[in-house]
Amino acid sequence: MRQDCQIVFHPMNRVISVQPGTNLLAALRSANVQIESICGGKGECGKCRVIIDSGDYHEKRRTQKSHLSSEERGRGYRLACEIVVSGNMEVTVPVESRIERPQILCGLLGECDCGGMAPSVRTYPLEIRSDPVFPLSVRSIRLLNYSGPRPTISEAMYQKITGSDTRLKALLTETDGYPELIDLISEEEMKTPLGIALDLGTTTIACAIVDLESGIVLAEEATLNRQITYGEEVITRISFARNAEGLRLLQQAAAESINYVITRVTESAGVQPDDLMEICIGGNTVMTHLINAIDPGYLELADADVQRKPFIRKAQALGINLHSGAYCYCLPNVSRFVGGDAVAGVLSSGLHCGSELSLFIDLGTNGEIVLGNKDWIASISCASGPAFEGAGISSGMRAMHGAIERVAIEPDSGEAHVMVIGGARPRGICGSGLIDAVTGMFKAGILDFKGILKSHPLVRTGHAGPEYVLVPAAESATGQDIVITQPDMDYFMDSKAALCGGIGVLMKKYRLKVTDIRHIYLAGAFGAFVNLQNTVAFGIIPSFPFAEVHPVGNTSLKGAYAALVSLEKRREAQKIASMMVYIDLLVDSDFIEEYTAALSIPGKEEYFRDSSGEGDAL
C-alpha cells in the first residue's frame, strides 16, 4: 500500500493528506482552499498559480510555459492543475491566486414589500376532540382558522397528536402543491416560523433570513460558491458534471456553501437552523440543476427542452440543514441559459407589470437580458459576464479586497490613477475598474476604434505582445506589473460585442429603436458599481436617451424573497417563465451581423448617436 503524502498550504497553514498521484488542484479543493480556477483545471486560464516551496511532484502537461515566464518558473511558480503529487510538499498560494473577502451584493434589508404576506408555511391552532365513549381515543382533529383541502399527515405526526396532553399548534406547508402538516409544537414552545431567501450564483451566494409572519428580514449574509474551484463558467461545470462523481461533488459543494452561509445568518439572527421552515432559491438553470443533483448535460444542446416549472424537493434530501420537514423551492427556469434568477429579476423589478417597454440587464458570470412589458417578454443570454467581472483577463480578479475598482486615465499622458477595494496595494483589476480603464485608454488614444493597442509611451511589448502598464510592479501587492494586454483587449472586445450585439438582436426582432425604451433595470454589481457613462461610451450597452435607469440590486435574492413570503408571487413567477420567449444567440441568424457591428468602439451609429459618453444620458 502506498503511503499518503502530506501537503502543507501556506499562508493558511492548512495540512492535508492525499494519495500519490493526486492532482494538486484537487488537493486544494479537498482542503477547502479557495483558489482561482476559471477553466476548472484544464490548463487554459493560468489562474491557479501556486509557488512550490519544496516537495516531490511531476508536471502533468507542458502548457505551463504559455502562462508562466521562465523567471516565474525559476521562483517556483507552477499551475496547480498541472502538478501531480508524488511526495510530501509545501505549497504557497500567492496573493494573486487567493479568493478572499469578496464584495458581494445582498441588499434586502429595508426593501421588503411584496404587496401582502401569503407564505407557503403557516401556523394554525389545533383542536383535538376525544371520543366521549373512549376518552383516550381521538375522534377528530381540526385546524382552527384554516380553510382548504384536508392536509396530509404522516403516521409520526398522528402519533404525536394522540400522545400529547398539551395544546398544540400545527405547521402547515403548501409548497409541494398540496397542504402538508410538517410539525406539531406546543403553544408554549411555538416560535414564529422563519424561512431563507437565497441567491445561488455561479460565483457567489447571498441569503436572508425572513420572518414568515411579518416579512421582516432578520439578517443577511453572503459567501463564495465553493463550486468555483471546479470552473468559473457554467459550461465548465456542465462538463465536470458529466459523470456521476463529478455531479456528486458539485452538488455537495453547493450544499456545503449554502449550509455555511445559513450557519452564519442564523448566528447573526440568534436562531437555529431547525427554526427554518422553507428555503426559496433564485439561480440560473445550471445552478438549480446542480443543487437538485440533476444532470445538466443536456443543456449543452441548442434545442434543449428545459422544464419551466419550479424544482421542489425536501431540503434535507439535498443536504441542506433546515427543519426536517422544510422544502426547497427553486424559481422556474426558462431555457438552458436563462434561469430562475432572470425570472426573479423580472418578478422583483416589475418589468412584467407596466405597459412601457423596459430592458432588464443582469451581468454576472453569465449575462441575461430581458426586454418587454406586461404583454410580452423576450430574453437572451450571452457569455459576456465573466469579462465584466475581471475573469479571463491576465491581471483580472473578482471584486474583492485588493481589486482595482475605479480607474481614471489622464487624456494627455495616459497615466492611470486607481482606487482599490480596501485601500491596500492593488492585486489586480475587477470588472468596474476594467470598464473605466479601457474607456480611458480609448479617450487617451491608447486604443484605436477596434480595441487595438497603439504605439504609446506606456505601451510596451510583453510576454503576450503589446501591453499597457496600469500599475507598475513597485506599486502592486504582488510585486508584478498590473497590465492590460492585447489578448485581454481581444477578449474584452469580444465580450462587449456579445452583450451589445445581443441587445441589438432583441431590438431588431421586435423592430424597436433605442428611443422606444423607457426603463432600464440594471441588476447586481453591474448596476451598483459600474460607471454607466463609461459603459455607454465604450459601446458595452447602447445609449437609451429617453430611458429612466434603475439600479435594482440583487434581484435574484429579491425574487427569492418575494416567492418565500407570497404564494401569489410564485404564481406570477410561473406565469413569467411560461410567457417568456428565449432567443438562442448561438443559432440566431441576426446575431453575427449585430455582433460584428459591435466590434468597434462604440458601435452602430443608430445605437450611439445620442450619446458622447458625457452627461446623464443613457
XYZ file of C-alpha atoms in Angstrom:
618
model
C 0.000 0.000 0.000
C 1.356 3.392 -0.993
C 1.919 5.846 1.848
C -0.134 9.032 1.804
C 1.583 12.322 1.017
C 1.274 15.282 3.343
C 0.792 18.743 1.821
C 1.086 21.976 3.779
C -0.603 25.024 2.232
C 0.745 28.455 3.194
C -0.084 31.091 4.382
C -3.269 29.483 5.720
C -1.191 26.689 7.338
C -3.646 24.042 6.243
C -2.471 20.429 6.110
C -4.000 17.613 4.087
C -3.046 14.007 3.362
C -3.562 12.676 -0.166
C -2.585 9.616 -2.127
C 0.383 9.791 -4.513
C -0.857 10.697 -7.974
C -3.362 13.243 -6.709
C -3.702 16.412 -8.752
C -2.615 19.449 -6.717
C -5.723 21.465 -7.656
C -7.888 18.587 -6.440
C -5.913 18.595 -3.185
C -6.556 22.328 -2.776
C -10.274 21.685 -3.288
C -10.257 18.899 -0.711
C -8.535 21.212 1.771
C -11.202 23.888 1.123
C -8.560 26.346 -0.040
C -10.337 28.805 -2.314
C -8.134 29.397 -5.350
C -8.816 30.950 -8.735
C -9.541 28.350 -11.428
C -11.616 29.838 -14.212
C -11.225 26.928 -16.631
C -11.848 24.291 -13.965
C -8.421 22.688 -14.211
C -7.918 22.371 -17.980
C -4.706 24.385 -18.008
C -6.268 27.098 -20.155
C -6.704 30.127 -17.881
C -3.416 30.207 -15.999
C -5.103 31.479 -12.820
C -4.409 28.610 -10.361
C -0.842 29.793 -9.767
C 0.992 28.380 -6.759
C 4.564 28.526 -5.509
C 6.062 25.130 -4.716
C 8.393 25.681 -1.778
C 9.560 22.075 -1.519
C 8.492 18.519 -2.195
C 8.168 15.785 -4.782
C 5.935 16.180 -7.819
C 5.848 15.942 -11.578
C 4.152 18.079 -14.191
C 1.170 16.616 -15.965
C 1.298 18.797 -19.102
C 3.538 21.419 -20.610
C 1.054 24.283 -21.171
C 2.536 25.954 -18.099
C 5.062 27.589 -20.393
C 2.391 29.692 -22.091
C 1.185 31.091 -18.755
C 4.397 31.378 -16.739
C 7.582 33.159 -17.687
C 10.954 31.483 -17.209
C 11.663 33.938 -14.387
C 8.450 32.917 -12.595
C 9.203 29.229 -13.050
C 12.613 29.870 -11.547
C 10.901 31.302 -8.449
C 8.819 28.113 -8.069
C 5.595 29.200 -9.754
C 3.501 26.410 -11.248
C -0.137 25.884 -12.224
C -1.819 23.699 -9.610
C -3.964 21.939 -12.213
C -0.849 20.586 -13.912
C 1.007 19.299 -10.859
C 0.738 15.680 -9.739
C 1.742 14.959 -6.141
C 4.321 12.204 -5.651
C 5.579 13.001 -2.124
C 5.291 15.398 0.792
C 5.051 19.029 -0.305
C 4.921 22.591 0.985
C 2.980 24.957 -1.260
C 2.325 28.690 -1.024
C -0.856 30.104 -2.541
C 0.257 33.583 -3.676
C -1.880 36.629 -3.063
C -2.984 36.929 -6.700
C -4.455 33.406 -6.678
C -6.400 33.603 -3.428
C -10.128 34.180 -3.246
C -10.839 36.198 -0.128
C -13.080 38.961 1.200
C -15.302 39.227 -1.889
C -17.534 42.241 -2.456
C -20.933 40.511 -2.641
C -24.205 42.361 -3.132
C -27.106 41.426 -0.843
C -29.472 44.347 -0.344
C -32.815 43.194 1.066
C -32.869 44.906 4.450
C -35.383 47.734 4.470
C -36.626 46.903 0.959
C -39.229 44.221 1.558
C -42.589 44.993 0.005
C -44.325 42.255 -1.926
C -47.840 43.618 -1.691
C -49.026 41.383 1.151
C -47.940 38.342 3.125
C -49.154 34.949 1.921
C -46.326 32.484 2.684
C -46.479 28.788 1.967
C -45.691 27.918 5.595
C -48.197 28.973 8.273
C -49.177 28.003 11.803
C -52.667 27.026 12.946
C -54.079 26.175 16.381
C -55.025 22.506 16.599
C -58.303 21.349 18.092
C -58.382 17.712 19.206
C -61.707 16.167 20.161
C -61.747 12.920 22.142
C -64.314 10.204 21.756
C -66.837 10.531 24.665
C -67.113 6.761 24.971
C -63.383 6.073 24.741
C -61.725 9.212 26.185
C -58.203 8.089 25.264
C -59.157 7.835 21.574
C -59.153 10.771 19.138
C -62.414 11.370 17.345
C -61.486 14.386 15.248
C -58.605 16.740 14.535
C -59.326 20.239 13.243
C -57.126 23.163 12.266
C -58.705 26.362 13.525
C -58.892 29.311 11.119
C -57.921 27.033 8.232
C -59.956 26.623 5.056
C -58.687 24.459 2.267
C -58.114 20.858 1.250
C -57.565 18.347 4.001
C -53.810 18.291 4.756
C -51.757 15.157 4.509
C -50.354 13.929 7.817
C -47.691 11.326 8.442
C -48.116 8.453 10.879
C -45.444 10.026 13.111
C -47.383 13.312 13.265
C -50.611 11.460 14.020
C -48.979 9.563 16.884
C -47.636 12.845 18.240
C -51.155 14.249 18.300
C -52.684 11.255 20.040
C -49.865 11.078 22.576
C -49.935 14.759 23.524
C -51.666 16.157 26.588
C -50.847 19.814 25.770
C -52.353 22.363 23.426
C -50.611 22.143 20.062
C -50.084 24.307 17.034
C -49.630 22.837 13.578
C -47.078 23.932 10.990
C -48.573 23.581 7.537
C -46.803 23.934 4.168
C -48.333 24.191 0.702
C -45.047 24.263 -1.212
C -45.483 20.931 -2.967
C -48.913 21.875 -4.270
C -50.914 20.211 -1.537
C -51.173 21.119 2.177
C -48.901 19.020 4.342
C -48.531 19.033 8.119
C -44.788 19.112 8.823
C -44.636 19.650 12.593
C -46.626 19.933 15.802
C -45.361 22.172 18.588
C -46.863 23.093 21.926
C -48.309 26.592 22.108
C -45.762 27.487 24.796
C -42.794 26.443 22.623
C -44.100 27.671 19.273
C -41.880 30.281 17.629
C -42.537 32.427 14.604
C -41.744 30.310 11.509
C -38.707 31.516 9.587
C -37.516 30.998 6.050
C -34.452 31.532 3.873
C -34.361 33.527 0.639
C -31.205 32.632 -1.289
C -29.435 33.712 -4.454
C -27.449 30.721 -5.709
C -24.984 32.376 -8.065
C -22.313 30.731 -10.166
C -19.668 32.603 -8.180
C -21.378 33.922 -5.060
C -24.211 33.033 -2.710
C -26.275 35.586 -0.808
C -29.084 34.821 1.617
C -31.504 36.437 4.023
C -33.385 35.010 6.975
C -37.021 36.107 6.954
C -39.852 36.172 9.499
C -42.676 34.414 7.634
C -45.418 36.181 9.590
C -44.237 39.775 9.164
C -41.878 39.549 6.194
C -39.147 41.282 8.183
C -35.584 40.396 7.187
C -33.690 39.485 10.351
C -30.187 39.167 8.890
C -28.270 38.798 5.633
C -25.023 37.052 4.784
C -23.046 36.130 1.685
C -20.223 33.815 0.703
C -18.487 32.325 -2.303
C -19.899 29.301 -4.078
C -17.413 26.504 -3.386
C -18.026 25.190 -6.884
C -15.795 27.936 -8.304
C -12.639 25.828 -7.977
C -14.278 23.382 -10.414
C -14.576 26.121 -13.058
C -15.723 29.719 -13.328
C -18.263 29.307 -16.125
C -21.426 27.209 -16.276
C -20.212 25.347 -19.391
C -17.148 24.171 -17.457
C -19.349 22.849 -14.656
C -21.670 21.094 -17.083
C -18.607 19.337 -18.443
C -17.384 18.437 -14.942
C -20.808 17.001 -14.045
C -20.873 14.580 -16.991
C -20.049 11.651 -14.740
C -21.851 10.709 -11.545
C -18.895 11.529 -9.292
C -18.497 14.997 -10.796
C -22.197 15.694 -10.323
C -21.989 14.495 -6.728
C -19.024 16.754 -5.984
C -20.705 19.821 -7.473
C -23.987 19.154 -5.651
C -22.091 18.641 -2.417
C -20.079 21.845 -2.928
C -23.259 23.862 -3.480
C -24.980 22.328 -0.431
C -21.919 22.936 1.746
C -21.805 26.571 0.608
C -25.493 27.010 1.403
C -25.074 25.391 4.816
C -22.097 27.613 5.567
C -23.981 30.812 4.777
C -27.069 29.548 6.650
C -24.910 28.915 9.720
C -23.604 32.473 9.540
C -27.009 34.059 9.004
C -28.678 32.082 11.814
C -25.875 33.087 14.171
C -26.410 36.724 13.183
C -30.149 36.417 13.827
C -29.755 34.387 17.038
C -31.839 31.440 15.806
C -31.260 27.762 14.981
C -31.303 26.059 11.551
C -34.146 23.869 12.841
C -36.269 27.042 13.083
C -36.092 27.450 9.292
C -39.183 26.013 7.644
C -38.553 26.833 3.963
C -35.859 27.894 1.530
C -36.530 29.655 -1.773
C -33.706 29.787 -4.310
C -33.131 32.034 -7.290
C -30.410 30.658 -9.529
C -29.531 30.099 -13.160
C -30.579 26.921 -14.914
C -27.291 25.097 -14.375
C -27.082 26.023 -10.684
C -30.629 24.847 -9.938
C -29.932 21.580 -11.752
C -26.750 21.022 -9.768
C -28.209 21.738 -6.315
C -31.017 19.307 -7.136
C -28.472 16.688 -8.345
C -29.990 16.721 -11.844
C -27.547 16.003 -14.671
C -27.239 19.265 -16.658
C -25.521 17.623 -19.635
C -28.487 18.079 -21.975
C -28.193 21.867 -21.547
C -25.231 21.811 -23.953
C -27.687 21.182 -26.807
C -29.051 24.256 -28.590
C -32.560 22.778 -28.726
C -32.605 21.627 -25.089
C -36.156 21.325 -23.799
C -35.997 22.918 -20.341
C -38.747 22.383 -17.795
C -40.432 25.702 -16.954
C -41.740 24.538 -13.611
C -40.057 25.036 -10.246
C -37.853 22.312 -8.789
C -39.307 21.330 -5.398
C -37.548 18.908 -3.050
C -37.227 18.337 0.675
C -34.284 20.442 1.842
C -32.665 17.697 3.885
C -32.755 15.355 0.865
C -30.428 17.865 -0.803
C -28.127 18.031 2.212
C -29.376 21.486 3.254
C -29.600 21.827 7.012
C -33.077 23.132 7.786
C -36.101 21.776 9.664
C -36.703 18.134 8.772
C -39.984 18.948 7.024
C -38.758 22.044 5.161
C -38.949 22.240 1.400
C -36.504 23.756 -1.067
C -38.317 25.738 -3.767
C -36.309 26.853 -6.832
C -37.798 29.553 -9.035
C -38.678 28.192 -12.501
C -36.222 28.255 -15.407
C -36.905 29.369 -18.975
C -34.133 27.930 -21.120
C -30.689 26.434 -20.843
C -29.070 29.791 -20.070
C -31.985 31.905 -18.806
C -32.943 30.586 -15.401
C -34.793 31.279 -12.206
C -32.506 34.207 -11.424
C -33.709 36.012 -14.568
C -37.336 35.179 -13.705
C -36.655 36.557 -10.225
C -35.247 39.698 -11.837
C -38.380 40.298 -13.864
C -40.548 39.497 -10.840
C -38.767 41.881 -8.474
C -38.229 44.710 -10.984
C -41.863 44.762 -12.089
C -40.941 44.708 -15.790
C -43.939 42.441 -16.399
C -46.452 44.822 -14.829
C -46.325 48.016 -16.901
C -47.215 48.937 -20.467
C -43.967 50.851 -21.155
C -41.087 48.952 -22.728
C -38.339 48.003 -20.299
C -34.932 46.360 -20.586
C -33.516 44.247 -17.751
C -29.755 43.584 -17.712
C -28.034 41.234 -15.277
C -24.339 40.675 -15.870
C -22.987 38.071 -13.504
C -20.745 35.207 -14.535
C -23.261 34.831 -17.353
C -25.271 37.688 -18.875
C -29.063 37.694 -19.117
C -31.012 40.378 -20.994
C -34.813 40.625 -20.881
C -36.958 43.001 -22.941
C -40.708 43.533 -22.732
C -43.713 44.719 -20.774
C -46.970 43.288 -19.396
C -47.977 41.953 -22.816
C -44.818 40.168 -23.948
C -41.362 39.266 -22.655
C -38.313 38.139 -24.628
C -34.890 37.093 -23.390
C -31.369 36.266 -24.475
C -28.232 35.071 -22.734
C -24.661 35.919 -23.669
C -21.336 34.623 -22.375
C -20.017 38.127 -21.731
C -20.425 38.280 -17.988
C -17.011 36.882 -16.928
C -15.074 39.665 -18.651
C -17.087 42.277 -16.781
C -16.187 40.526 -13.532
C -12.463 40.523 -14.337
C -12.362 36.862 -15.385
C -10.335 35.867 -18.422
C -8.126 38.966 -18.059
C -4.412 38.458 -17.339
C -4.427 40.804 -14.323
C -8.159 40.377 -13.698
C -9.778 39.308 -10.462
C -13.219 39.341 -8.910
C -14.364 42.313 -6.829
C -12.646 41.638 -3.523
C -10.017 43.118 -1.211
C -7.135 44.409 -3.302
C -9.045 44.750 -6.585
C -8.876 47.974 -8.580
C -12.495 49.146 -8.756
C -12.089 52.622 -10.255
C -9.644 53.992 -12.836
C -9.091 57.496 -14.186
C -6.636 57.909 -17.070
C -5.159 61.298 -17.901
C -6.011 62.058 -21.560
C -2.660 63.723 -22.297
C -0.132 61.451 -20.593
C -2.116 58.204 -20.415
C -1.116 57.802 -16.772
C -3.597 55.845 -14.652
C -4.906 56.731 -11.198
C -6.603 53.830 -9.417
C -8.927 53.245 -6.469
C -8.612 49.878 -4.696
C -11.179 47.949 -2.645
C -9.969 48.017 0.949
C -7.487 50.821 0.263
C -4.478 48.477 0.106
C -1.998 47.994 -2.723
C -3.685 46.513 -5.806
C -3.583 42.780 -6.562
C -5.423 43.042 -9.879
C -8.388 44.691 -11.563
C -12.097 43.783 -11.338
C -14.874 44.459 -13.828
C -15.845 48.009 -12.864
C -12.203 49.100 -12.924
C -11.639 47.387 -16.251
C -14.528 49.264 -17.894
C -13.114 52.558 -16.580
C -9.630 51.631 -17.772
C -10.489 50.662 -21.347
C -12.741 53.701 -21.755
C -9.950 55.967 -20.502
C -7.430 54.230 -22.774
C -9.678 54.845 -25.789
C -10.151 58.525 -24.939
C -6.399 58.930 -24.386
C -5.588 57.425 -27.790
C -4.002 54.286 -26.349
C -6.620 52.148 -28.126
C -7.957 52.547 -31.645
C -11.635 52.090 -32.545
C -11.111 48.312 -32.928
C -9.619 47.930 -29.447
C -6.048 47.553 -30.738
C -3.237 48.910 -28.554
C -1.430 51.721 -30.355
C 2.135 52.941 -30.063
C 2.351 54.907 -26.787
C 4.985 55.606 -24.106
C 3.048 53.410 -21.644
C 2.567 50.541 -24.108
C 5.388 48.009 -24.245
C 5.979 44.531 -25.647
C 5.314 41.875 -23.030
C 5.037 38.101 -22.763
C 1.798 38.062 -24.798
C 2.534 41.005 -27.109
C 1.670 44.691 -26.630
C 0.518 45.636 -23.138
C -0.436 48.788 -21.272
C 1.064 49.172 -17.801
C -1.753 50.151 -15.469
C 0.206 49.757 -12.204
C 3.972 49.142 -12.100
C 5.313 46.236 -10.045
C 6.753 48.530 -7.375
C 3.256 49.786 -6.549
C 1.354 46.467 -6.648
C 0.705 43.947 -3.880
C 2.005 41.059 -5.971
C 5.361 42.544 -6.928
C 4.324 42.199 -10.577
C 3.101 44.746 -13.091
C -0.678 45.004 -13.445
C -1.190 45.236 -17.184
C -3.850 45.166 -19.867
C -2.575 43.083 -22.769
C -3.714 42.827 -26.363
C -5.231 39.358 -25.710
C -7.098 40.969 -22.788
C -8.467 43.609 -25.139
C -9.415 40.991 -27.737
C -11.357 39.080 -25.073
C -12.962 42.228 -23.708
C -13.984 43.429 -27.187
C -15.495 40.015 -27.874
C -17.478 40.226 -24.630
C -18.660 43.791 -25.217
C -19.726 42.872 -28.758
C -21.635 39.827 -27.496
C -23.572 41.934 -24.986
C -24.281 44.904 -27.243
C -24.966 42.587 -30.165
C -27.396 40.557 -28.072
C -29.328 43.683 -27.144
C -29.293 44.602 -30.838
C -30.857 41.240 -31.716
C -33.733 41.864 -29.305
C -34.254 45.366 -30.713
C -34.177 44.086 -34.295
C -36.541 41.152 -33.687
C -39.205 43.458 -32.289
C -38.441 46.380 -34.656
C -37.592 48.780 -31.874
C -35.370 51.841 -31.670
C -33.326 52.990 -28.692
C -35.825 55.836 -28.287
C -38.641 53.322 -27.639
C -37.188 52.046 -24.351
C -38.465 53.816 -21.248
C -36.893 51.871 -18.369
C -33.508 50.194 -17.896
C -33.176 47.868 -14.896
C -29.534 47.177 -14.050
C -29.167 44.252 -11.664
C -26.378 43.096 -9.392
C -22.910 44.559 -9.086
C -23.097 45.790 -12.687
C -25.825 48.240 -11.739
C -24.385 49.050 -8.327
C -20.713 49.697 -9.069
C -20.139 50.252 -12.798
C -19.787 53.765 -14.252
C -22.744 53.935 -16.660
C -21.342 56.783 -18.745
C -18.195 54.772 -19.449
C -20.295 51.686 -20.186
C -22.141 53.567 -22.923
C -19.102 55.499 -24.159
C -17.214 52.266 -24.847
C -20.250 50.689 -26.512
C -20.980 47.949 -23.992
C -24.671 48.848 -23.968
C -26.458 51.263 -26.328
C -27.487 54.772 -25.408
C -31.188 54.915 -24.489
C -31.856 58.678 -24.402
C -35.425 58.512 -23.076
C -34.981 55.688 -20.587
C -35.004 56.021 -16.819
C -32.215 53.961 -15.271
C -32.965 51.867 -12.175
C -30.104 50.129 -10.322
C -32.134 47.312 -8.738
C -29.534 45.413 -6.698
C -29.555 41.664 -6.198
C -32.805 40.847 -7.984
C -32.237 37.101 -7.736
C -32.301 37.421 -3.942
C -35.225 39.842 -4.044
C -37.196 37.493 -6.290
C -36.443 34.583 -3.964
C -37.686 36.723 -1.063
C -40.917 37.520 -2.927
C -41.532 33.820 -3.601
C -40.753 32.966 0.023
C -43.367 35.298 1.511
C -46.068 35.102 -1.172
C -47.721 32.200 -2.955
C -49.182 34.768 -5.345
C -45.651 35.813 -6.332
C -44.854 32.157 -7.052
C -47.782 32.078 -9.427
C -46.520 35.302 -11.035
C -43.083 33.754 -11.444
C -44.635 30.722 -13.103
C -46.548 32.990 -15.495
C -43.393 34.962 -16.319
C -41.469 31.761 -17.082
C -44.301 30.431 -19.228
C -44.697 33.574 -21.375
C -41.014 34.473 -21.783
C -39.629 33.928 -25.292
C -35.998 32.778 -25.459
C -33.807 33.663 -28.441
C -30.697 31.477 -28.636
C -27.909 33.665 -29.998
C -25.788 30.637 -30.910
C -28.231 29.703 -33.688
C -29.741 33.111 -34.475
C -29.004 34.476 -37.958
C -29.161 38.153 -36.868
C -26.569 37.813 -34.128
C -23.483 37.642 -36.378
C -24.425 40.947 -38.027
C -25.094 42.674 -34.692
C -22.005 41.162 -33.068
C -19.732 42.222 -35.931
C -21.055 45.789 -35.874
C -20.402 45.942 -32.116
C -16.718 45.033 -32.556
C -15.935 48.726 -32.971
C -15.968 51.471 -30.346
C -18.658 52.405 -29.599
C -20.652 50.527 -32.281
C -23.630 51.018 -34.591
C -24.359 54.689 -35.183
C -28.091 54.311 -34.535
C -27.365 52.922 -31.076
C -24.974 55.680 -30.016
C -25.753 58.837 -31.989
C -27.436 60.364 -28.899
C -24.506 59.704 -26.595
C -20.988 61.073 -26.455
C -20.264 59.300 -23.208
C -20.709 62.544 -21.297
C -23.527 63.814 -19.114
C -26.508 61.958 -17.740
C -27.985 60.356 -20.847
C -28.002 56.595 -21.117
